[in-house]
XYZ file of C-alpha atoms in Angstrom:
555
model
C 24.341 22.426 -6.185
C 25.402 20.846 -9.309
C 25.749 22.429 -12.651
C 26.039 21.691 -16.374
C 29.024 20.968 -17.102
C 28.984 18.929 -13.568
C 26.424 16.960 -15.192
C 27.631 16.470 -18.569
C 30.959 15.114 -17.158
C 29.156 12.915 -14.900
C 27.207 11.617 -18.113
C 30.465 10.663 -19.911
C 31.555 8.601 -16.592
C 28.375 7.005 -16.300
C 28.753 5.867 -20.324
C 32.420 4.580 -19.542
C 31.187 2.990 -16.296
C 28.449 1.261 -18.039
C 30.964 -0.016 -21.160
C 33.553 -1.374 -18.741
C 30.284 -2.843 -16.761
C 28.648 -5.299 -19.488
C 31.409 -7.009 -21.344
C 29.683 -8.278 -24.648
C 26.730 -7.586 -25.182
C 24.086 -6.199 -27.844
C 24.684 -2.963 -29.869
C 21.095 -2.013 -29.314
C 21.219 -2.653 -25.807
C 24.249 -0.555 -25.404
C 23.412 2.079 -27.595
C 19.845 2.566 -26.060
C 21.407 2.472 -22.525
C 24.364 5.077 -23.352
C 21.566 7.552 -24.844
C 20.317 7.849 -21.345
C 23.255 9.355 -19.200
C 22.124 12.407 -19.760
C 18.561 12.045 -18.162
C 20.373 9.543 -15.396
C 22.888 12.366 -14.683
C 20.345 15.178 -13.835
C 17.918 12.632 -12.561
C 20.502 11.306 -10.035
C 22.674 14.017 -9.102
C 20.556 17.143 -9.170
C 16.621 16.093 -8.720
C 16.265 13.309 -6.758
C 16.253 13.411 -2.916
C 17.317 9.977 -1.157
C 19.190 9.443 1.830
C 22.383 7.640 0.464
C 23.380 5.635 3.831
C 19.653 4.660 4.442
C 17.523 2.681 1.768
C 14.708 2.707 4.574
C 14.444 6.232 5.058
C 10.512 6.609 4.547
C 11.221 10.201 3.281
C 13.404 9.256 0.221
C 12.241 9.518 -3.332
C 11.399 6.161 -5.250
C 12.734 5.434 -8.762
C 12.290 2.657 -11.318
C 14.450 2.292 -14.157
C 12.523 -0.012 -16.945
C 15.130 -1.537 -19.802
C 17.030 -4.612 -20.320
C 19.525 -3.646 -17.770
C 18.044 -1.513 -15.147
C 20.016 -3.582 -12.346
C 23.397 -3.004 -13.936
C 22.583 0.514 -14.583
C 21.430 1.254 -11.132
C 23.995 -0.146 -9.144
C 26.703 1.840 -11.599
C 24.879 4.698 -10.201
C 24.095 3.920 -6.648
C 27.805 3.248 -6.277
C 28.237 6.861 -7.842
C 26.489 8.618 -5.652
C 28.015 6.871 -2.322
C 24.538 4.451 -1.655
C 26.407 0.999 -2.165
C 30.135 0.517 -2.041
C 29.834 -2.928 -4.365
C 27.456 -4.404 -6.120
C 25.260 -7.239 -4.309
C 22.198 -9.690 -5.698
C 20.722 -8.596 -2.034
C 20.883 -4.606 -3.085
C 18.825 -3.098 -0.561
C 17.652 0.016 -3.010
C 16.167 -2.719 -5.187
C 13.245 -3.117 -3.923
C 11.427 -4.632 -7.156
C 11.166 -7.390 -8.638
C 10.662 -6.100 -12.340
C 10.231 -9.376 -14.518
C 7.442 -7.867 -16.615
C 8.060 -4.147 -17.917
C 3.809 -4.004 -18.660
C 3.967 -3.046 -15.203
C 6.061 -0.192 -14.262
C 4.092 2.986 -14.980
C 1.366 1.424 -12.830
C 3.829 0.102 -9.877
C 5.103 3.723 -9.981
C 1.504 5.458 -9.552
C 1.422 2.656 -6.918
C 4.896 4.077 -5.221
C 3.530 7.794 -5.456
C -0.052 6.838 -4.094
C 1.872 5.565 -1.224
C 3.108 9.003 -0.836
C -0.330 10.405 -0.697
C -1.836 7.819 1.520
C 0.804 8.223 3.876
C 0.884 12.294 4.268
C 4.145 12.290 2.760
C 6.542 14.679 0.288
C 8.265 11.719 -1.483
C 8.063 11.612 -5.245
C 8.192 8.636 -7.609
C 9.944 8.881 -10.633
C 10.954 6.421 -13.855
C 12.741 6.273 -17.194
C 10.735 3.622 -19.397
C 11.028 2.844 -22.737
C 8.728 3.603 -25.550
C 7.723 0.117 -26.494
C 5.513 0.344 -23.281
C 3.501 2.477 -24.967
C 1.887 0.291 -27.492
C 0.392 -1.856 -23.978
C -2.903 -1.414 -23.205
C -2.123 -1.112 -19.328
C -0.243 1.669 -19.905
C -3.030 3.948 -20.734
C -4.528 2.504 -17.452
C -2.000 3.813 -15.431
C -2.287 7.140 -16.955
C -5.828 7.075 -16.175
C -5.535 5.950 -12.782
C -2.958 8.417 -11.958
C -4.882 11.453 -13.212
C -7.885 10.817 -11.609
C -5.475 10.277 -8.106
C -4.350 13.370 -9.045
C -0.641 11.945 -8.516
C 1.210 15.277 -9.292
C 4.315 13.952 -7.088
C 4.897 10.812 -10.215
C 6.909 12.198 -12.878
C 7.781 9.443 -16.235
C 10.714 9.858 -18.310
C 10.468 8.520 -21.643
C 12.816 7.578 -23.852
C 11.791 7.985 -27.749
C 13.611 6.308 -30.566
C 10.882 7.645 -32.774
C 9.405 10.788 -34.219
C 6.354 10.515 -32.623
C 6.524 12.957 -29.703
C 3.849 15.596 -31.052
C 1.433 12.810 -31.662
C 2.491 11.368 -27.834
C 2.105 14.603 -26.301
C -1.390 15.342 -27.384
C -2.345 11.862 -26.862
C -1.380 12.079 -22.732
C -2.485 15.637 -22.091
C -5.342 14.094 -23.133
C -5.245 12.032 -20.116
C -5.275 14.958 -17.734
C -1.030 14.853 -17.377
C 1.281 17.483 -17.738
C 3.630 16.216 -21.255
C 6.686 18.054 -21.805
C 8.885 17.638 -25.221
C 12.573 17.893 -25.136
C 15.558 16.291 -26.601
C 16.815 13.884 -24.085
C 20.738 14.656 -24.106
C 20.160 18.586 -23.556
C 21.051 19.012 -19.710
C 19.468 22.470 -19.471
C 16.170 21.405 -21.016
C 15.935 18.199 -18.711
C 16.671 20.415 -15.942
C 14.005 22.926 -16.784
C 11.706 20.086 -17.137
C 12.037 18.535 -13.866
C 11.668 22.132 -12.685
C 8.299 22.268 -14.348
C 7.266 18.734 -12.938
C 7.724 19.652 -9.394
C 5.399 22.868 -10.056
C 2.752 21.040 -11.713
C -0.620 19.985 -10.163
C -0.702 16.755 -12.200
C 1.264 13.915 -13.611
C 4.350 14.584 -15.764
C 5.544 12.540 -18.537
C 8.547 13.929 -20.045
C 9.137 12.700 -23.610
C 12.757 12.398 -24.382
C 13.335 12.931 -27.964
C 16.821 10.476 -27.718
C 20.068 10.863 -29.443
C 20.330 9.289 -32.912
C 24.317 9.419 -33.492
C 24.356 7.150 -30.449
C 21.242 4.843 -31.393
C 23.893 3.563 -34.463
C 26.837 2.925 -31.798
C 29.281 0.568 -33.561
C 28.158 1.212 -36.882
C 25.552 -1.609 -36.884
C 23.854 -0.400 -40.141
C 20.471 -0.853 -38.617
C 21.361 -4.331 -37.320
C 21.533 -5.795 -34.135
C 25.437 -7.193 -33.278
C 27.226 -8.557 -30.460
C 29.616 -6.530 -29.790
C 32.810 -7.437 -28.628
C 35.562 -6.117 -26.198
C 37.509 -4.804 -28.972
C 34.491 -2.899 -30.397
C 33.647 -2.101 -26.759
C 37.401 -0.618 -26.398
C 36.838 1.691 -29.647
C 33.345 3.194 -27.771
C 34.974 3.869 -24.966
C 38.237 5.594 -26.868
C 35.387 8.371 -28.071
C 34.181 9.109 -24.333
C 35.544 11.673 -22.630
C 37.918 10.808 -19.582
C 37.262 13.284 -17.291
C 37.388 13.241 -13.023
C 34.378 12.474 -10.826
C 32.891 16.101 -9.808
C 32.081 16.318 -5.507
C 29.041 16.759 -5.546
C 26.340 16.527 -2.611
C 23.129 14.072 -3.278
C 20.184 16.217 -2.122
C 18.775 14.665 1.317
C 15.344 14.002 1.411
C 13.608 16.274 3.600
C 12.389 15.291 7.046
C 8.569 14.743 7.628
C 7.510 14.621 11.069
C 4.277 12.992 10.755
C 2.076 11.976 13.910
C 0.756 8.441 14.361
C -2.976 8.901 14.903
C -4.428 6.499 16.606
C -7.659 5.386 14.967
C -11.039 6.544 16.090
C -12.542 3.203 14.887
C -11.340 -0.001 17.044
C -11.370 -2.933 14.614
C -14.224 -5.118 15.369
C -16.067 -8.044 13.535
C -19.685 -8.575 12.256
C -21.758 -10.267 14.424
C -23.510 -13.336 12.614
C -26.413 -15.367 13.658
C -26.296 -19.198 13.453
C -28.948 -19.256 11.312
C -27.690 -16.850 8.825
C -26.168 -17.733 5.340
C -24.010 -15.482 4.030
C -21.249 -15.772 0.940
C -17.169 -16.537 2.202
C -17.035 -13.175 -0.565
C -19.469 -11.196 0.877
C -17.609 -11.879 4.739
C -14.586 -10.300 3.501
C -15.634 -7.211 2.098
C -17.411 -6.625 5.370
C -14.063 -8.150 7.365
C -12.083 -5.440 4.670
C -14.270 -2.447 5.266
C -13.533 -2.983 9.100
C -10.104 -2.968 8.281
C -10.186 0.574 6.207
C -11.871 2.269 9.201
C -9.499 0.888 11.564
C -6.399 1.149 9.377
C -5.845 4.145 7.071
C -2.353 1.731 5.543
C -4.969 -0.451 3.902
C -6.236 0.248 0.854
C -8.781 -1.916 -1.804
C -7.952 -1.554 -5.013
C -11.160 -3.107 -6.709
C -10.526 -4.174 -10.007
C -14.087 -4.696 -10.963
C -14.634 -0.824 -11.163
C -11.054 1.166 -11.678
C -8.483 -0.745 -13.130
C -7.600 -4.377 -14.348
C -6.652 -7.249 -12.656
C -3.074 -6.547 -14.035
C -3.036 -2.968 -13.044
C -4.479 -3.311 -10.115
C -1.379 -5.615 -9.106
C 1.114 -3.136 -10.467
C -0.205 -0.319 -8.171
C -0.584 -3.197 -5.030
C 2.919 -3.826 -5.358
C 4.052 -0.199 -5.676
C 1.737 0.184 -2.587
C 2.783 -2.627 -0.612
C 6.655 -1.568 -1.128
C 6.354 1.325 0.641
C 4.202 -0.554 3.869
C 0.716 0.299 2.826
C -1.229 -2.577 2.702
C -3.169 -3.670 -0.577
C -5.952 -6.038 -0.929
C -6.849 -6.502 -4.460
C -9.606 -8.978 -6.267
C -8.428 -11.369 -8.697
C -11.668 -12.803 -10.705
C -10.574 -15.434 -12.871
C -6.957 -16.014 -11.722
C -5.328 -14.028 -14.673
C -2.603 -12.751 -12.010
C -0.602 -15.434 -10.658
C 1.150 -15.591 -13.822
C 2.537 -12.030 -13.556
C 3.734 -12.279 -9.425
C 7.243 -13.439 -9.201
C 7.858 -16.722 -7.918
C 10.311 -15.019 -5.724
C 7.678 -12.089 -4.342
C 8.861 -10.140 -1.564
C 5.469 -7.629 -1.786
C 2.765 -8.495 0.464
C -0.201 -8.578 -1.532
C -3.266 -9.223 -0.453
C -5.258 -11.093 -2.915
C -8.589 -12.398 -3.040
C -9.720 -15.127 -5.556
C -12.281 -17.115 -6.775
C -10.119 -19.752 -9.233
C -9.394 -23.411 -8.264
C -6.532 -23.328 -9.864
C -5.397 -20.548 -8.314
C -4.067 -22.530 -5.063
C -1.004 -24.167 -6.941
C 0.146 -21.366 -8.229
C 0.037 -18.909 -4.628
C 1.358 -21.669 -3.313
C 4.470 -22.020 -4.905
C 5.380 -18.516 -4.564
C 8.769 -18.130 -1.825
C 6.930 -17.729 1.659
C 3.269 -17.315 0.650
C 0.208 -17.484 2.459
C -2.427 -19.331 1.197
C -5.934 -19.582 3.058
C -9.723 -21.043 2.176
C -12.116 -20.353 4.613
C -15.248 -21.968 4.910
C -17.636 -19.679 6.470
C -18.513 -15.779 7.442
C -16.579 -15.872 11.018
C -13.516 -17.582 9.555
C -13.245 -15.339 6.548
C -13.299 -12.160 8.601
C -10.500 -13.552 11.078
C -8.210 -14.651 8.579
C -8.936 -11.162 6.338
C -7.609 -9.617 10.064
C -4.777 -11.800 10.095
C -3.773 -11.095 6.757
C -3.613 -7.281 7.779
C -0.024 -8.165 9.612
C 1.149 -11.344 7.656
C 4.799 -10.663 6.145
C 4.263 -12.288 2.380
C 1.957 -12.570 -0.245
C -1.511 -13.692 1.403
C -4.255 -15.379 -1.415
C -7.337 -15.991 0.471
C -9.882 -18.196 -1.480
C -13.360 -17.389 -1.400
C -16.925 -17.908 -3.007
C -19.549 -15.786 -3.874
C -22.234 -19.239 -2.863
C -23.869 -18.350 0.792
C -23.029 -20.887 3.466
C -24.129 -21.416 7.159
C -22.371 -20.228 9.784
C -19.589 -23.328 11.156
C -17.751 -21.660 14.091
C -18.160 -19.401 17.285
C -17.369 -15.834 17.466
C -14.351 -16.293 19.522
C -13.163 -18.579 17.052
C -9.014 -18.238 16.621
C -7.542 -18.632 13.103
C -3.884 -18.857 12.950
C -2.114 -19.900 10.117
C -0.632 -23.755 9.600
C -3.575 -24.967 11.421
C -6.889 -26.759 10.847
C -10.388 -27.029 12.409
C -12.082 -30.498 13.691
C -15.630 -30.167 13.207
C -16.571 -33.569 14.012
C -14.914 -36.263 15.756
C -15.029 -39.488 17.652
C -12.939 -42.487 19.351
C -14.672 -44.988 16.734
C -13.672 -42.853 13.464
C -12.640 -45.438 10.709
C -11.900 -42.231 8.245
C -10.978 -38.462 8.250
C -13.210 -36.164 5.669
C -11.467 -33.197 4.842
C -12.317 -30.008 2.960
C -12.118 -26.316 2.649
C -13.739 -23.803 1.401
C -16.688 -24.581 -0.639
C -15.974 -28.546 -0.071
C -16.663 -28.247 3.584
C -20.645 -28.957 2.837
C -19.484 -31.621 0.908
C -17.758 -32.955 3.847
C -20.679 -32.785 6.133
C -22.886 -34.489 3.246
C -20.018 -37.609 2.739
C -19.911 -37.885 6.881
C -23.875 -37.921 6.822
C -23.719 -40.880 4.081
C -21.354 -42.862 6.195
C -22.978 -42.746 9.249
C -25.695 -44.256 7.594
C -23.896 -47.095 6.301
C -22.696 -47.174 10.152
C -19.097 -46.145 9.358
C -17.805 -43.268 11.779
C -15.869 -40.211 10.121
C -14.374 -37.393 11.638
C -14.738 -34.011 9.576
C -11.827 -31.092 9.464
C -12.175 -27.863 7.651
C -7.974 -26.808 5.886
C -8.661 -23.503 6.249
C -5.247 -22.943 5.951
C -3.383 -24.716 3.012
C 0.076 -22.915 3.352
C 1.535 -23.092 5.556
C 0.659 -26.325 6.874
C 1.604 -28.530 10.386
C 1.954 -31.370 8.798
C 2.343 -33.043 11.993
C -0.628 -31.789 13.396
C -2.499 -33.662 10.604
C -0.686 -37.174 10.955
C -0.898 -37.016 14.632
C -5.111 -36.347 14.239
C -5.089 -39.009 11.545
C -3.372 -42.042 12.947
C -5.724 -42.029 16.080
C -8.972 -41.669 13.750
C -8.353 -44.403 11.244
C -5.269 -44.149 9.428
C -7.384 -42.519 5.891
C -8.227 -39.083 4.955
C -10.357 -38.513 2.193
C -9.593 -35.472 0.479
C -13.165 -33.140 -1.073
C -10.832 -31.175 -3.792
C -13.223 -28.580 -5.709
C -12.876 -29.242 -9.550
C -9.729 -30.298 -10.418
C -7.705 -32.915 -8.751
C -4.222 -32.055 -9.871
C -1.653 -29.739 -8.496
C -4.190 -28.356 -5.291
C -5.479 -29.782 -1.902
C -4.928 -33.612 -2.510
C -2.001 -33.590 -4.233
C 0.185 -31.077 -1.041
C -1.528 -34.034 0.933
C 0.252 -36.552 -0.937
C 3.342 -35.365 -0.767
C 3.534 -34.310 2.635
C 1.964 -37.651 4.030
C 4.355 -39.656 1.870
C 6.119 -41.963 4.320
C 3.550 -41.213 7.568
C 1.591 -44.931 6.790
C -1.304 -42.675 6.080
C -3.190 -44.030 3.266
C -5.439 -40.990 1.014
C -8.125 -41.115 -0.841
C -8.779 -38.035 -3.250
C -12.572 -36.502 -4.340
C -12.850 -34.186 -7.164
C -16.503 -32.432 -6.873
C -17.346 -30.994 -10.168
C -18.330 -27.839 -10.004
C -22.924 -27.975 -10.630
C -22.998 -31.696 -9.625
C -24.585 -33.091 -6.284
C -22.392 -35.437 -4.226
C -22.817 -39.506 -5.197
C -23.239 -41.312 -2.373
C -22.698 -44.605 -4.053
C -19.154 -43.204 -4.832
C -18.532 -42.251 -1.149
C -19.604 -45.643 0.132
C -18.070 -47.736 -2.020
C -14.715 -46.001 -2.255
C -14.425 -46.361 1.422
C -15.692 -49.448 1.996
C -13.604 -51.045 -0.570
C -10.658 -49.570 1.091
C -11.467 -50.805 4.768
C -12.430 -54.013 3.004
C -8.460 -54.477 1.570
C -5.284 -54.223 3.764
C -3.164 -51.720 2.015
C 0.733 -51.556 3.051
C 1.431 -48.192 2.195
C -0.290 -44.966 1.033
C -3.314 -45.203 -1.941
C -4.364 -42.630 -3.734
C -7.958 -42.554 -5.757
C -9.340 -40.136 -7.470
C -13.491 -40.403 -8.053
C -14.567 -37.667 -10.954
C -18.303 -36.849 -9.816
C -20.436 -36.066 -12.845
C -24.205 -35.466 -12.873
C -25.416 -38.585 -14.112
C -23.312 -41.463 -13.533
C -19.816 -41.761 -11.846
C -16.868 -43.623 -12.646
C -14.981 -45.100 -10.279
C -11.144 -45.964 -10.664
C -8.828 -47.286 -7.807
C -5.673 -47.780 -7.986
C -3.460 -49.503 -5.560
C 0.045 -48.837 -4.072
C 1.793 -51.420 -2.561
């Protein structure tokens, strides 16, 4: 058991570690980030309960540590307390990807939900810095995690300002449990935690922060680089003193057993003749799932949280193996996921435009399926998929395409119709698919045979698969793209096919417009009427009352 003057000396090694750490680097960075070894020290090495030789342990407590350098600062202290022996970009306590700070309170009511969900004692603490408070999404997060009732999430945070009696009424407010105290006192930080772990809701403990330190380097107010001659002079006014032996507290064993479910997954039967919304066959594919599974979780956006918060919790949740599915209306999301994602969200969306963007996140799954049965397999499949899964669908009711049996695995694609005389291959997904079956209609009229395929599955993608079923049915595809030609279905075509002798053609619909069948025909016959050499790509922009049509060659 550690004690205060334990912690106080660990606090001064922690500021000397952290000096030595940066090199140059900003006076208010330093200065905010040496104000904090007090909090750090008691947080560390006298609260918290982790295993230090196992990351995985599903019993250890989850932290987050929101400022400019929360990676330095952690692996300073993970090395401290015996959980890493150097520091490595492949840290296996860093679980997080934090590139936007608007997130943390909510991705740590996400980490303590987890906790809940999963009949576990686990807390989830954070240190965050006041600036978070003037975001909108923060007072979300305090909402959502009073109404969860998530009395195992306790919030440090750090206040440069003199604003803590106004801050504590404000989040009582909110149903939480605010404590005041000045944020380099070791007994009062203590005693606070101490409260936290009694309370029966959320704690957010305002820090009240050391202002000798905030002017560090006698900056005058004003930001400066310091230098490693500055640095030295810091670190000549910290005391030197020996690393106390002290134990970390291990986390405390839960035995919890796996119940097997009462409910056996099993999907909705659909008639043929039934129409029913790609949207509408996922919520009934996810429902199935929440019976069956009680890791998966729907956080819908539409009635608790926003889009934004709704990720922050998801990727709490999703760090600690629950599994999130979240609704993403308009595609205001994909700008805050990390390229480099290693959560695996669940996300369903409605945007075009949302497809390049999933799929350029690092080992995403990206999916558009084109009917009831195909929705609820790949909403199953998604259940046990490693990465990020987006799974495209529309709110428009469409027939039923495929069999009950049906298998859906990913990298694949469907042939709906096909035939030995095929001149072209019509492919779509998602809402396009009709669109195909109109264009193959068309051209059997004008007695040209076309084979239809439904890329239900965008990423990944055989491309072999899809040169092997194109060669031997005429050598063209002709792409049905929904909206917008650039950056989605036709243009991953064109880059994978480059080089195959494939030659593409590419069909925006517009969204409200009826298919022109003049377009179809004469695209296609004008291409079977030339001899191209290599690959073409055309793009026709559909409009309601007249279309323009542009070709362009590529020899």
């Amino acid at each position: 058991m550690s004690n205060i003057k334990q912690l106080q000396d660990i606090a001064s090694i922690l500021r000397r570690d952290l000096i030595e750490n940066l090199g140059a680097t900003s006076q208010n960075n330093l200065s905010n980030n040496l104000s904090y070894a007090e909090m750090l020290s008691c947080l560390f090495f006298s609260q918290i309960h982790i295993d230090v030789k196992n990351p995985d342990n599903p019993d250890n407590d989850e932290f987050i540590l929101a400022n400019h350098n929360s990676n330095k600062l952690l692996n300073i202290i993970l090395k401290r307390i015996g959980a890493i022996k150097e520091e490595s970009p492949e840290n296996p306590w860093i679980k997080i990807n934090k590139e936007n700070s608007n997130l943390n309170l909510s991705i740590s009511a996400g980490l303590a939900l987890s906790s809940k969900i999963k009949n576990r004692k686990f807390r989830s603490y954070a240190l965050l810095e006041e600036k978070e408070v003037s975001q909108g999404l923060f007072y979300e997060a305090l909402e959502f995690s009073s109404s969860h009732q998530l009395n195992n999430l306790c919030v440090l945070l750090a206040l440069h300002s003199d604003n803590s009696k106004l801050y504590k009424q404000r989040f009582d407010s909110f149903g939480w449990n605010s404590i005041n105290i000045q944020g380099n006192d070791i007994k009062q930080i203590l005693l606070a935690f101490k409260e936290s772990d009694k309370s029966d809701k959320p704690t957010i403990i305002l820090a009240n922060m050391n202002r000798k330190e905030q002017n560090i380097g006698n900056a005058n107010g004003k930001d400066i680089i310091l230098n490693d001659s500055q640095l030295l002079q810091i670190l000549k006014e910290i005391p030197s003193v020996k690393m106390p032996k002290i134990l970390i507290n291990k986390p405390k064993k839960i035995s919890i057993k796996e119940e097997k479910n009462k409910t056996q997954h099993s999907t909705t039967e659909y008639k043929v003749t039934d129409l029913i919304s790609t949207e509408e066959a996922c919520k009934n594919a996810l429902n199935k799932l929440i019976s069956s599974n009680k890791n998966v979780n729907y956080l819908n956006s539409h009635t608790i949280i926003s889009e934004e918060n709704a990720l922050g919790i998801a990727i709490g949740l999703s760090t600690r193996e629950v599994i999130p599915f979240i609704t993403s209306e308009n595609g205001l999301i994909s700008g805050w996921i990390s390229k480099n994602n290693r959560n695996a969200l669940k996300i369903f969306g409605k945007s075009p435009s949302d497809i390049s963007s999933y799929r350029s996140i690092k080992e995403s799954y990206v999916f558009s399926p084109s009917d009831a049965i195909s929705s609820e397999k790949i909403v199953k499949l998604a259940e046990n998929l490693p990465g990020l899964t987006y799974i495209k669908n529309s709110h428009t009711p469409k027939p039923i395409l495929y069999k009950q049996d049906e298998e859906f695995l990913p990298g694949n694609f469907k042939t709906l119709i096909s035939s030995s005389l095929d001149k072209v291959v019509i492919a779509g997904s998602g809402n396009t698919i009709q669109e195909a079956m109109k264009a193959h209609t068309l051209l059997k009229g004008a007695r040209i045979d076309s084979a239809v395929i439904d890329l239900y599955s965008i990423k990944p993608f055989n491309t072999q698969n899809l040169i092997d079923f194109v060669k031997i049915h005429g050598n063209l595809i002709l792409v049905m793209e929904e909206n917008y030609s650039e950056g989605n279905i036709g243009e991953m075509l064109s880059s994978v096919l480059i080089n195959s002798g494939i030659n593409l053609l590419h069909l925006p619909i517009k969204e409200n417009t009826q298919l022109d069948a003049n377009a179809i025909l004469l695209s296609i016959r004008n291409f079977l009427e030339s001899k191209p050499l290599e690959s073409l790509v055309k793009e026709d922009k559909v409009d309601k009352k007249k279309s323009k049509i542009k070709s362009r060659k590529r020899r």
